[in-house]
mmCIF file of C-alpha atoms and ligand atoms in Angstrom:
data_model
loop_
_atom_site.group_PDB
_atom_site.id
_atom_site.type_symbol
_atom_site.label_atom_id
_atom_site.label_comp_id
_atom_site.label_asym_id
_atom_site.label_seq_id
_atom_site.Cartn_x
_atom_site.Cartn_y
_atom_site.Cartn_z
ATOM 1 C CA UNK A 1 3.918 24.568 4.268
ATOM 2 C CA UNK A 2 5.777 26.605 1.646
ATOM 3 C CA UNK A 3 4.124 29.700 0.028
ATOM 4 C CA UNK A 4 5.966 29.286 -3.470
ATOM 5 C CA UNK A 5 5.402 25.716 -3.930
ATOM 6 C CA UNK A 6 1.851 25.054 -2.710
ATOM 7 C CA UNK A 7 0.979 22.541 -5.404
ATOM 8 C CA UNK A 8 2.882 19.653 -6.240
ATOM 9 C CA UNK A 9 2.900 19.301 -10.121
ATOM 10 C CA UNK A 10 2.401 15.260 -10.335
ATOM 11 C CA UNK A 11 2.408 13.146 -13.207
ATOM 12 C CA UNK A 12 0.701 9.870 -13.144
ATOM 13 C CA UNK A 13 1.757 6.950 -14.829
ATOM 14 C CA UNK A 14 -1.094 4.458 -15.951
ATOM 15 C CA UNK A 15 -4.571 5.150 -16.208
ATOM 16 C CA UNK A 16 -5.820 1.794 -14.945
ATOM 17 C CA UNK A 17 -8.016 0.697 -12.218
ATOM 18 C CA UNK A 18 -6.082 2.329 -9.217
ATOM 19 C CA UNK A 19 -5.556 5.616 -10.945
ATOM 20 C CA UNK A 20 -9.178 5.870 -11.587
ATOM 21 C CA UNK A 21 -10.451 4.842 -8.359
ATOM 22 C CA UNK A 22 -7.690 6.550 -6.303
ATOM 23 C CA UNK A 23 -5.015 8.694 -7.330
ATOM 24 C CA UNK A 24 -6.529 11.018 -10.016
ATOM 25 C CA UNK A 25 -9.052 12.275 -7.374
ATOM 26 C CA UNK A 26 -6.574 12.278 -4.806
ATOM 27 C CA UNK A 27 -4.173 14.631 -6.617
ATOM 28 C CA UNK A 28 -7.271 16.903 -7.608
ATOM 29 C CA UNK A 29 -8.742 17.131 -4.074
ATOM 30 C CA UNK A 30 -5.113 17.381 -2.511
ATOM 31 C CA UNK A 31 -4.397 20.897 -0.734
ATOM 32 C CA UNK A 32 -0.807 20.647 -1.833
ATOM 33 C CA UNK A 33 -0.828 18.753 -5.103
ATOM 34 C CA UNK A 34 -2.169 18.763 -8.515
ATOM 35 C CA UNK A 35 -2.954 16.529 -11.068
ATOM 36 C CA UNK A 36 -0.677 18.143 -13.621
ATOM 37 C CA UNK A 37 -0.157 15.240 -16.189
ATOM 38 C CA UNK A 38 -1.173 11.659 -16.867
ATOM 39 C CA UNK A 39 0.389 8.975 -19.102
ATOM 40 C CA UNK A 40 -0.940 5.799 -20.622
ATOM 41 C CA UNK A 41 0.236 3.803 -23.916
ATOM 42 C CA UNK A 42 -3.443 3.093 -24.465
ATOM 43 C CA UNK A 43 -4.619 6.445 -26.523
ATOM 44 C CA UNK A 44 -8.137 5.553 -26.277
ATOM 45 C CA UNK A 45 -8.043 4.868 -22.551
ATOM 46 C CA UNK A 46 -6.053 8.118 -22.103
ATOM 47 C CA UNK A 47 -8.541 10.212 -24.116
ATOM 48 C CA UNK A 48 -11.455 9.253 -21.813
ATOM 49 C CA UNK A 49 -9.678 9.553 -18.783
ATOM 50 C CA UNK A 50 -8.334 12.933 -20.166
ATOM 51 C CA UNK A 51 -12.201 13.993 -20.554
ATOM 52 C CA UNK A 52 -13.036 13.235 -17.162
ATOM 53 C CA UNK A 53 -10.047 14.693 -15.085
ATOM 54 C CA UNK A 54 -8.479 17.352 -17.501
ATOM 55 C CA UNK A 55 -4.985 17.433 -16.481
ATOM 56 C CA UNK A 56 -2.724 20.185 -18.149
ATOM 57 C CA UNK A 57 -0.844 17.634 -19.996
ATOM 58 C CA UNK A 58 -1.458 13.807 -21.413
ATOM 59 C CA UNK A 59 1.344 11.658 -22.947
ATOM 60 C CA UNK A 60 1.343 8.273 -24.353
ATOM 61 C CA UNK A 61 5.210 8.086 -24.141
ATOM 62 C CA UNK A 62 6.418 7.970 -20.409
ATOM 63 C CA UNK A 63 9.952 9.337 -21.545
ATOM 64 C CA UNK A 64 7.941 12.455 -23.027
ATOM 65 C CA UNK A 65 6.371 13.124 -19.657
ATOM 66 C CA UNK A 66 9.623 12.577 -17.661
ATOM 67 C CA UNK A 67 11.177 15.092 -20.269
ATOM 68 C CA UNK A 68 8.375 17.713 -19.215
ATOM 69 C CA UNK A 69 10.581 19.981 -16.676
ATOM 70 C CA UNK A 70 6.989 20.953 -15.160
ATOM 71 C CA UNK A 71 6.591 17.589 -13.864
ATOM 72 C CA UNK A 72 7.973 17.435 -10.426
ATOM 73 C CA UNK A 73 6.879 14.086 -9.390
ATOM 74 C CA UNK A 74 5.521 10.986 -10.601
ATOM 75 C CA UNK A 75 2.888 8.387 -9.343
ATOM 76 C CA UNK A 76 3.941 4.804 -10.621
ATOM 77 C CA UNK A 77 0.543 2.940 -11.033
ATOM 78 C CA UNK A 78 1.093 0.261 -13.479
ATOM 79 C CA UNK A 79 1.548 -3.565 -13.139
ATOM 80 C CA UNK A 80 3.746 -4.735 -10.176
ATOM 81 C CA UNK A 81 6.583 -6.154 -12.893
ATOM 82 C CA UNK A 82 6.905 -2.626 -14.047
ATOM 83 C CA UNK A 83 7.415 -0.651 -10.958
ATOM 84 C CA UNK A 84 11.028 -0.980 -10.423
ATOM 85 C CA UNK A 85 12.286 0.019 -14.134
ATOM 86 C CA UNK A 86 9.808 2.863 -14.148
ATOM 87 C CA UNK A 87 10.531 4.255 -10.746
ATOM 88 C CA UNK A 88 14.316 3.965 -11.663
ATOM 89 C CA UNK A 89 13.686 6.034 -14.844
ATOM 90 C CA UNK A 90 11.708 8.695 -12.676
ATOM 91 C CA UNK A 91 14.773 9.161 -10.661
ATOM 92 C CA UNK A 92 17.089 9.431 -13.324
ATOM 93 C CA UNK A 93 14.896 12.212 -14.739
ATOM 94 C CA UNK A 94 15.176 13.987 -11.253
ATOM 95 C CA UNK A 95 11.518 13.307 -10.483
ATOM 96 C CA UNK A 96 10.342 12.216 -6.829
ATOM 97 C CA UNK A 97 8.540 9.149 -6.788
ATOM 98 C CA UNK A 98 5.130 7.680 -5.181
ATOM 99 C CA UNK A 99 5.386 3.816 -6.353
ATOM 100 C CA UNK A 100 2.304 1.689 -5.985
ATOM 101 C CA UNK A 101 2.733 -1.217 -3.676
ATOM 102 C CA UNK A 102 4.304 -3.865 -3.850
ATOM 103 C CA UNK A 103 7.556 -1.766 -4.431
ATOM 104 C CA UNK A 104 8.671 -4.560 -6.934
ATOM 105 C CA UNK A 105 8.563 -8.238 -7.416
ATOM 106 C CA UNK A 106 11.908 -9.410 -6.208
ATOM 107 C CA UNK A 107 14.347 -8.588 -3.271
ATOM 108 C CA UNK A 108 17.198 -7.418 -5.559
ATOM 109 C CA UNK A 109 15.190 -5.063 -7.824
ATOM 110 C CA UNK A 110 13.764 -3.575 -4.565
ATOM 111 C CA UNK A 111 17.605 -3.201 -3.372
ATOM 112 C CA UNK A 112 18.232 -1.477 -6.584
ATOM 113 C CA UNK A 113 15.530 1.055 -6.207
ATOM 114 C CA UNK A 114 16.151 1.441 -2.518
ATOM 115 C CA UNK A 115 19.922 2.304 -3.302
ATOM 116 C CA UNK A 116 18.809 4.629 -6.135
ATOM 117 C CA UNK A 117 16.663 6.334 -4.041
ATOM 118 C CA UNK A 118 19.186 6.745 -1.230
ATOM 119 C CA UNK A 119 21.825 8.294 -4.046
ATOM 120 C CA UNK A 120 19.337 10.291 -5.718
ATOM 121 C CA UNK A 121 18.214 12.754 -2.629
ATOM 122 C CA UNK A 122 14.849 12.550 -4.033
ATOM 123 C CA UNK A 123 11.822 11.413 -2.250
ATOM 124 C CA UNK A 124 10.674 7.595 -2.688
ATOM 125 C CA UNK A 125 7.413 6.476 -0.959
ATOM 126 C CA UNK A 126 5.639 3.458 -1.337
ATOM 127 C CA UNK A 127 1.703 3.303 -1.995
ATOM 128 C CA UNK A 128 0.790 1.399 1.229
ATOM 129 C CA UNK A 129 -2.052 3.981 1.987
ATOM 130 C CA UNK A 130 -3.260 2.248 4.911
ATOM 131 C CA UNK A 131 -0.630 4.264 6.849
ATOM 132 C CA UNK A 132 -2.559 7.270 6.037
ATOM 133 C CA UNK A 133 -5.837 5.530 7.678
ATOM 134 C CA UNK A 134 -6.088 7.803 10.873
ATOM 135 C CA UNK A 135 -7.183 4.972 12.926
ATOM 136 C CA UNK A 136 -4.246 2.902 12.173
ATOM 137 C CA UNK A 137 -1.904 6.128 12.613
ATOM 138 C CA UNK A 138 -3.658 6.819 15.965
ATOM 139 C CA UNK A 139 -2.730 3.046 17.231
ATOM 140 C CA UNK A 140 0.621 3.363 15.859
ATOM 141 C CA UNK A 141 0.913 6.657 18.151
ATOM 142 C CA UNK A 142 -0.351 4.941 21.208
ATOM 143 C CA UNK A 143 2.008 1.907 20.686
ATOM 144 C CA UNK A 144 4.950 4.172 20.347
ATOM 145 C CA UNK A 145 4.201 6.702 23.133
ATOM 146 C CA UNK A 146 1.960 4.977 25.664
ATOM 147 C CA UNK A 147 1.871 1.318 25.368
ATOM 148 C CA UNK A 148 5.377 0.466 26.348
ATOM 149 C CA UNK A 149 7.212 -3.063 25.415
ATOM 150 C CA UNK A 150 4.986 -5.063 23.342
ATOM 151 C CA UNK A 151 4.260 -8.764 23.954
ATOM 152 C CA UNK A 152 2.520 -9.783 21.032
ATOM 153 C CA UNK A 153 0.686 -8.814 17.858
ATOM 154 C CA UNK A 154 -2.391 -10.305 15.748
ATOM 155 C CA UNK A 155 -3.129 -8.892 12.210
ATOM 156 C CA UNK A 156 -5.726 -10.248 9.657
ATOM 157 C CA UNK A 157 -6.542 -9.292 6.284
ATOM 158 C CA UNK A 158 -9.266 -11.319 4.717
ATOM 159 C CA UNK A 159 -10.347 -10.312 1.409
ATOM 160 C CA UNK A 160 -14.412 -11.335 0.871
ATOM 161 C CA UNK A 161 -15.894 -13.250 -1.836
ATOM 162 C CA UNK A 162 -18.345 -10.437 -1.884
ATOM 163 C CA UNK A 163 -15.906 -7.481 -2.424
ATOM 164 C CA UNK A 164 -16.532 -6.941 -5.926
ATOM 165 C CA UNK A 165 -20.214 -6.364 -5.364
ATOM 166 C CA UNK A 166 -19.252 -3.582 -2.685
ATOM 167 C CA UNK A 167 -16.491 -2.179 -5.083
ATOM 168 C CA UNK A 168 -18.443 -1.880 -7.928
ATOM 169 C CA UNK A 169 -21.003 0.277 -5.857
ATOM 170 C CA UNK A 170 -18.656 2.306 -4.235
ATOM 171 C CA UNK A 171 -15.884 3.189 -7.081
ATOM 172 C CA UNK A 172 -16.437 5.227 -10.035
ATOM 173 C CA UNK A 173 -17.200 3.318 -13.408
ATOM 174 C CA UNK A 174 -13.780 2.302 -14.443
ATOM 175 C CA UNK A 175 -12.585 2.851 -18.118
ATOM 176 C CA UNK A 176 -10.959 0.123 -19.836
ATOM 177 C CA UNK A 177 -8.735 -0.721 -23.126
ATOM 178 C CA UNK A 178 -7.801 -3.664 -25.120
ATOM 179 C CA UNK A 179 -4.592 -1.441 -25.694
ATOM 180 C CA UNK A 180 -3.344 -1.310 -22.147
ATOM 181 C CA UNK A 181 0.196 -2.551 -21.545
ATOM 182 C CA UNK A 182 0.334 -5.550 -19.300
ATOM 183 C CA UNK A 183 3.420 -7.790 -18.427
ATOM 184 C CA UNK A 184 4.029 -10.835 -20.363
ATOM 185 C CA UNK A 185 2.090 -13.802 -19.274
ATOM 186 C CA UNK A 186 -0.768 -13.831 -17.136
ATOM 187 C CA UNK A 187 0.009 -12.446 -13.601
ATOM 188 C CA UNK A 188 -3.086 -14.519 -12.375
ATOM 189 C CA UNK A 189 -1.712 -17.761 -13.812
ATOM 190 C CA UNK A 190 0.067 -18.208 -10.355
ATOM 191 C CA UNK A 191 -2.540 -17.097 -7.881
ATOM 192 C CA UNK A 192 -0.566 -17.875 -4.583
ATOM 193 C CA UNK A 193 1.962 -15.565 -6.092
ATOM 194 C CA UNK A 194 -0.685 -13.100 -7.016
ATOM 195 C CA UNK A 195 -2.230 -12.808 -3.571
ATOM 196 C CA UNK A 196 0.729 -12.614 -1.829
ATOM 197 C CA UNK A 197 2.142 -9.645 -4.075
ATOM 198 C CA UNK A 198 -1.188 -8.086 -3.940
ATOM 199 C CA UNK A 199 -2.417 -8.410 -0.402
ATOM 200 C CA UNK A 200 0.423 -9.637 1.883
ATOM 201 C CA UNK A 201 1.962 -6.416 0.556
ATOM 202 C CA UNK A 202 -0.539 -4.606 2.690
ATOM 203 C CA UNK A 203 -0.859 -7.085 5.658
ATOM 204 C CA UNK A 204 2.967 -7.144 6.222
ATOM 205 C CA UNK A 205 3.380 -3.472 5.883
ATOM 206 C CA UNK A 206 0.711 -2.730 8.640
ATOM 207 C CA UNK A 207 1.991 -5.311 10.791
ATOM 208 C CA UNK A 208 5.709 -3.743 10.511
ATOM 209 C CA UNK A 209 4.042 -0.448 10.850
ATOM 210 C CA UNK A 210 2.522 -1.102 13.918
ATOM 211 C CA UNK A 211 4.673 -3.947 15.580
ATOM 212 C CA UNK A 212 8.139 -3.309 14.016
ATOM 213 C CA UNK A 213 10.746 -5.497 12.390
ATOM 214 C CA UNK A 214 9.776 -9.071 11.562
ATOM 215 C CA UNK A 215 12.733 -11.138 12.349
ATOM 216 C CA UNK A 216 11.427 -14.711 11.343
ATOM 217 C CA UNK A 217 7.929 -15.879 9.819
ATOM 218 C CA UNK A 218 6.853 -19.470 9.832
ATOM 219 C CA UNK A 219 3.880 -20.006 7.531
ATOM 220 C CA UNK A 220 1.221 -22.701 6.745
ATOM 221 C CA UNK A 221 -0.736 -22.317 3.605
ATOM 222 C CA UNK A 222 -4.307 -24.188 3.295
ATOM 223 C CA UNK A 223 -6.209 -24.180 -0.219
ATOM 224 C CA UNK A 224 -9.780 -25.376 0.141
ATOM 225 C CA UNK A 225 -13.020 -24.832 -1.932
ATOM 226 C CA UNK A 226 -10.967 -21.845 -3.890
ATOM 227 C CA UNK A 227 -10.055 -20.027 -0.875
ATOM 228 C CA UNK A 228 -6.438 -19.686 0.319
ATOM 229 C CA UNK A 229 -5.396 -19.137 3.919
ATOM 230 C CA UNK A 230 -1.897 -18.383 4.861
ATOM 231 C CA UNK A 231 -1.461 -18.441 8.721
ATOM 232 C CA UNK A 232 1.884 -17.258 9.983
ATOM 233 C CA UNK A 233 3.915 -17.505 13.337
ATOM 234 C CA UNK A 234 6.143 -14.141 13.432
ATOM 235 C CA UNK A 235 9.054 -13.569 15.523
ATOM 236 C CA UNK A 236 9.286 -9.723 16.072
ATOM 237 C CA UNK A 237 12.666 -8.231 17.543
ATOM 238 C CA UNK A 238 12.885 -7.833 21.430
ATOM 239 C CA UNK A 239 11.310 -11.396 21.759
ATOM 240 C CA UNK A 240 7.589 -10.170 20.952
ATOM 241 C CA UNK A 241 5.388 -12.884 19.187
ATOM 242 C CA UNK A 242 2.875 -12.547 16.497
ATOM 243 C CA UNK A 243 0.252 -14.215 14.630
ATOM 244 C CA UNK A 244 -0.809 -13.102 10.725
ATOM 245 C CA UNK A 245 -3.729 -14.293 8.960
ATOM 246 C CA UNK A 246 -4.160 -13.884 5.243
ATOM 247 C CA UNK A 247 -7.143 -15.570 3.708
ATOM 248 C CA UNK A 248 -8.274 -14.785 0.401
ATOM 249 C CA UNK A 249 -12.066 -15.438 -0.700
ATOM 250 C CA UNK A 250 -13.342 -15.462 3.011
ATOM 251 C CA UNK A 251 -17.009 -16.444 3.096
ATOM 252 C CA UNK A 252 -18.375 -13.054 4.546
ATOM 253 C CA UNK A 253 -17.827 -9.570 4.649
ATOM 254 C CA UNK A 254 -14.432 -7.912 4.061
ATOM 255 C CA UNK A 255 -12.478 -8.688 7.387
ATOM 256 C CA UNK A 256 -9.370 -7.093 8.630
ATOM 257 C CA UNK A 257 -7.955 -5.985 11.634
ATOM 258 C CA UNK A 258 -5.447 -5.952 14.380
ATOM 259 C CA UNK A 259 -4.827 -6.737 18.181
ATOM 260 C CA UNK A 260 -1.619 -5.553 19.836
ATOM 261 C CA UNK A 261 -0.822 -6.172 23.720
ATOM 262 C CA UNK A 262 1.468 -4.042 25.667
ATOM 263 C CA UNK A 263 3.002 -3.435 28.869
ATOM 264 C CA UNK A 264 0.641 -0.346 29.565
ATOM 265 C CA UNK A 265 -2.201 -1.043 27.453
ATOM 266 C CA UNK A 266 -3.587 -2.678 24.467
ATOM 267 C CA UNK A 267 -4.850 -1.831 21.152
ATOM 268 C CA UNK A 268 -8.012 -3.468 19.099
ATOM 269 C CA UNK A 269 -8.521 -2.292 15.383
ATOM 270 C CA UNK A 270 -11.178 -3.074 12.829
ATOM 271 C CA UNK A 271 -10.347 -1.917 9.402
ATOM 272 C CA UNK A 272 -13.119 -1.451 6.551
ATOM 273 C CA UNK A 273 -12.579 -2.085 2.966
ATOM 274 C CA UNK A 274 -10.656 0.675 1.847
ATOM 275 C CA UNK A 275 -13.194 2.071 -0.741
ATOM 276 C CA UNK A 276 -15.526 3.109 1.972
ATOM 277 C CA UNK A 277 -12.897 5.678 2.749
ATOM 278 C CA UNK A 278 -13.621 4.969 6.403
ATOM 279 C CA UNK A 279 -10.807 4.992 8.872
ATOM 280 C CA UNK A 280 -10.138 1.987 11.125
ATOM 281 C CA UNK A 281 -12.259 1.741 14.419
ATOM 282 C CA UNK A 282 -9.663 1.826 16.872
ATOM 283 C CA UNK A 283 -9.628 1.297 20.707
ATOM 284 C CA UNK A 284 -6.580 1.606 22.871
ATOM 285 C CA UNK A 285 -6.758 0.987 26.342
ATOM 286 C CA UNK A 286 -4.379 2.554 28.721
ATOM 287 C CA UNK A 287 -3.481 1.548 32.119
ATOM 288 C CA UNK A 288 -2.437 5.390 32.827
ATOM 289 C CA UNK A 289 -6.034 6.619 33.442
ATOM 290 C CA UNK A 290 -7.927 3.001 32.912
ATOM 291 C CA UNK A 291 -9.859 4.204 29.806
ATOM 292 C CA UNK A 292 -10.405 3.358 26.265
ATOM 293 C CA UNK A 293 -9.319 5.918 23.828
ATOM 294 C CA UNK A 294 -10.573 6.272 20.389
ATOM 295 C CA UNK A 295 -10.284 8.933 17.523
ATOM 296 C CA UNK A 296 -13.145 10.055 15.315
ATOM 297 C CA UNK A 297 -10.896 9.993 12.134
ATOM 298 C CA UNK A 298 -13.191 12.034 10.087
ATOM 299 C CA UNK A 299 -10.926 12.261 7.355
ATOM 300 C CA UNK A 300 -11.278 8.977 5.450
ATOM 301 C CA UNK A 301 -9.654 9.644 2.064
ATOM 302 C CA UNK A 302 -6.557 7.585 2.357
ATOM 303 C CA UNK A 303 -5.327 8.201 -1.113
ATOM 304 C CA UNK A 304 -5.636 11.933 -0.895
ATOM 305 C CA UNK A 305 -3.973 11.995 2.557
ATOM 306 C CA UNK A 306 -1.090 9.556 1.147
ATOM 307 C CA UNK A 307 -0.436 12.190 -1.822
ATOM 308 C CA UNK A 308 -0.623 15.128 0.724
ATOM 309 C CA UNK A 309 1.899 13.404 2.833
ATOM 310 C CA UNK A 310 4.225 12.803 -0.237
ATOM 311 C CA UNK A 311 3.887 16.422 -1.209
ATOM 312 C CA UNK A 312 4.585 17.664 2.340
ATOM 313 C CA UNK A 313 7.772 15.642 2.479
ATOM 314 C CA UNK A 314 8.800 17.140 -0.943
ATOM 315 C CA UNK A 315 7.824 20.777 -0.659
ATOM 316 C CA UNK A 316 8.486 21.153 3.024
ATOM 317 C CA UNK A 317 10.882 18.405 3.934
ATOM 318 C CA UNK A 318 8.255 17.160 6.403
ATOM 319 C CA UNK A 319 9.409 13.538 7.860
ATOM 320 C CA UNK A 320 7.472 10.960 5.686
ATOM 321 C CA UNK A 321 4.545 9.440 6.921
ATOM 322 C CA UNK A 322 4.082 6.788 4.399
ATOM 323 C CA UNK A 323 6.190 3.611 3.754
ATOM 324 C CA UNK A 324 9.733 4.759 2.488
ATOM 325 C CA UNK A 325 12.312 2.319 0.182
ATOM 326 C CA UNK A 326 13.621 0.572 3.033
ATOM 327 C CA UNK A 327 9.830 -0.269 4.254
ATOM 328 C CA UNK A 328 9.008 -1.258 0.667
ATOM 329 C CA UNK A 329 12.115 -3.280 0.625
ATOM 330 C CA UNK A 330 11.435 -4.563 4.170
ATOM 331 C CA UNK A 331 7.701 -5.745 3.013
ATOM 332 C CA UNK A 332 9.201 -7.429 -0.201
ATOM 333 C CA UNK A 333 11.365 -9.620 2.058
ATOM 334 C CA UNK A 334 8.746 -10.483 4.363
ATOM 335 C CA UNK A 335 6.530 -11.508 1.478
ATOM 336 C CA UNK A 336 9.451 -13.852 0.051
ATOM 337 C CA UNK A 337 10.009 -15.293 3.515
ATOM 338 C CA UNK A 338 6.428 -16.033 3.882
ATOM 339 C CA UNK A 339 6.159 -17.785 0.496
ATOM 340 C CA UNK A 340 9.323 -19.660 1.082
ATOM 341 C CA UNK A 341 8.287 -20.786 4.413
ATOM 342 C CA UNK A 342 4.861 -21.962 3.116
ATOM 343 C CA UNK A 343 6.829 -24.303 0.483
ATOM 344 C CA UNK A 344 9.135 -25.819 3.259
ATOM 345 C CA UNK A 345 7.245 -25.340 6.711
ATOM 346 C CA UNK A 346 10.587 -23.775 8.173
ATOM 347 C CA UNK A 347 10.689 -20.599 9.739
ATOM 348 C CA UNK A 348 12.507 -18.189 7.308
ATOM 349 C CA UNK A 349 14.329 -14.971 8.102
ATOM 350 C CA UNK A 350 13.375 -11.933 5.901
ATOM 351 C CA UNK A 351 17.085 -10.789 6.210
ATOM 352 C CA UNK A 352 18.358 -13.857 4.548
ATOM 353 C CA UNK A 353 15.878 -14.305 1.508
ATOM 354 C CA UNK A 354 16.655 -13.602 -1.951
ATOM 355 C CA UNK A 355 14.644 -13.514 -5.409
ATOM 356 C CA UNK A 356 11.000 -13.269 -5.552
ATOM 357 C CA UNK A 357 7.548 -14.758 -4.367
HETATM 358 N N1 NAD B 1 -2.928 0.345 -2.938
HETATM 359 C C1 NAD B 1 -3.756 -0.072 -3.204
HETATM 360 O O1 NAD B 1 -4.885 -0.723 -2.332
HETATM 361 C C2 NAD B 1 -4.000 -0.749 -4.629
HETATM 362 C C3 NAD B 1 -5.260 -1.183 -5.232
HETATM 363 C C4 NAD B 1 -5.442 -1.683 -6.326
HETATM 364 C C5 NAD B 1 -4.193 -1.793 -7.017
HETATM 365 N N2 NAD B 1 -2.820 -1.380 -6.691
HETATM 366 C C6 NAD B 1 -1.769 -1.506 -7.557
HETATM 367 O O2 NAD B 1 -1.671 -0.489 -8.525
HETATM 368 C C7 NAD B 1 -0.898 -1.077 -9.465
HETATM 369 C C8 NAD B 1 -1.675 -0.663 -11.100
HETATM 370 O O3 NAD B 1 -2.854 -1.464 -10.965
HETATM 371 P P1 NAD B 1 -4.070 -1.361 -11.805
HETATM 372 O O4 NAD B 1 -5.047 -2.245 -11.594
HETATM 373 O O5 NAD B 1 -4.446 -0.034 -11.878
HETATM 374 O O6 NAD B 1 -3.255 -1.761 -13.471
HETATM 375 P P2 NAD B 1 -3.830 -1.874 -14.745
HETATM 376 O O7 NAD B 1 -3.024 -2.725 -15.525
HETATM 377 O O8 NAD B 1 -5.316 -1.834 -14.784
HETATM 378 O O9 NAD B 1 -3.278 -0.270 -15.304
HETATM 379 C C9 NAD B 1 -2.125 -0.122 -15.623
HETATM 380 C C10 NAD B 1 -2.201 1.054 -16.659
HETATM 381 O O10 NAD B 1 -0.904 1.409 -17.218
HETATM 382 C C11 NAD B 1 -0.487 1.458 -18.506
HETATM 383 N N3 NAD B 1 0.962 1.340 -18.449
HETATM 384 C C12 NAD B 1 1.572 0.202 -18.161
HETATM 385 N N4 NAD B 1 2.957 0.489 -18.289
HETATM 386 C C13 NAD B 1 3.038 1.703 -19.164
HETATM 387 C C14 NAD B 1 4.251 2.414 -19.627
HETATM 388 N N5 NAD B 1 5.390 2.149 -19.659
HETATM 389 N N6 NAD B 1 3.705 3.596 -20.247
HETATM 390 C C15 NAD B 1 2.548 4.020 -20.360
HETATM 391 N N7 NAD B 1 1.395 3.369 -19.920
HETATM 392 C C16 NAD B 1 1.538 2.234 -19.178
HETATM 393 C C17 NAD B 1 -1.313 0.342 -19.092
HETATM 394 O O11 NAD B 1 -1.629 0.432 -20.568
HETATM 395 C C18 NAD B 1 -2.689 0.409 -18.083
HETATM 396 O O12 NAD B 1 -3.711 1.109 -18.777
HETATM 397 C C19 NAD B 1 -0.505 -2.461 -9.242
HETATM 398 O O13 NAD B 1 0.929 -2.541 -8.877
HETATM 399 C C20 NAD B 1 -1.564 -2.945 -8.047
HETATM 400 O O14 NAD B 1 -0.957 -3.764 -7.234
HETATM 401 C C21 NAD B 1 -2.652 -0.965 -5.242
#
């Protein structure tokens, strides 16, 4: 790690739920980053959050934070509809960007951000923090280095009816404000869209992280008793098959995981609700030694590990361990393909979709 630039000076845009539960603490605990500035239009919320986290600077005006030459990088932690415009502004101001997932709300705007990222020479990372789950990273290393050819992958992400009871117990008290800036209309008015953007963004990123590029997806959506179930049949490159399960309001505990079958071994993973900060339990069976392999994964602070990885890429030029702009765009394409397929029943190729979910 560079000696002169040990701590990346980060400005966080947005003092909402995800910043309070994840990013502020992550920046403060990171070994190579600091919570230098925070920004929110809601003055009352900003004041309460400043009292807790004591950054060097606090801004109600995003342009003023971007004009601060000491801010080196921005975490864009605001509503999905604002991600791309505010990330583009940060790049124009010469700041590196960690943008929350989903990268944006349409293929075209994600392409614009991907292009701007490439032209800027700055680091753009998308906040799918599960790539920093040591269990999932262990599975990916095994798949790449030992498993040989993949034949099939199953992955499931099922949000529980009991999750708020759990997250209320696990997260800090979340401050809120009537003055918070929200996108026009009610994002929850269309729950299908809201759930795909919020949750399929994780499922599809983990699927690509472990299984590689998705060539086509055929989805069936069933809605019953207030629950939503998207079952998808996936074709990966090189003829491998996949089955993805996105179920929202499943009547049980948080239920997330994956199974991957390969030529020289197989992988089974159980992922916990992220706010437990407990890495996935992963077992990789290897034909090489006839043994199951697992990692302890003692460091379960995915959000801290994510910002540390982001800072390493900026300060030390380390290869990005998170999702880059191409990954963010690919996840957006896969989300749109899943939504289109659920409407028509036809298989849809992510490479051919346009528009939003
Ligand atoms: N990675 C994860 O697991 C995870 C979990 C939850 C949420 N998220 C994502 O995080 C993002 C933010 O979610 P949230 O629930 O914290 O949002 P939120 O709406 O609760 O908070 C956003 C805050 O940003 C402020 N804001 C918005 N635009 C602004 C601007 N231009 N200038 C100054 N302040 C501005 C608002 O006033 C608000 O206080 C969403 O995209 C969501 O999908 C990710």
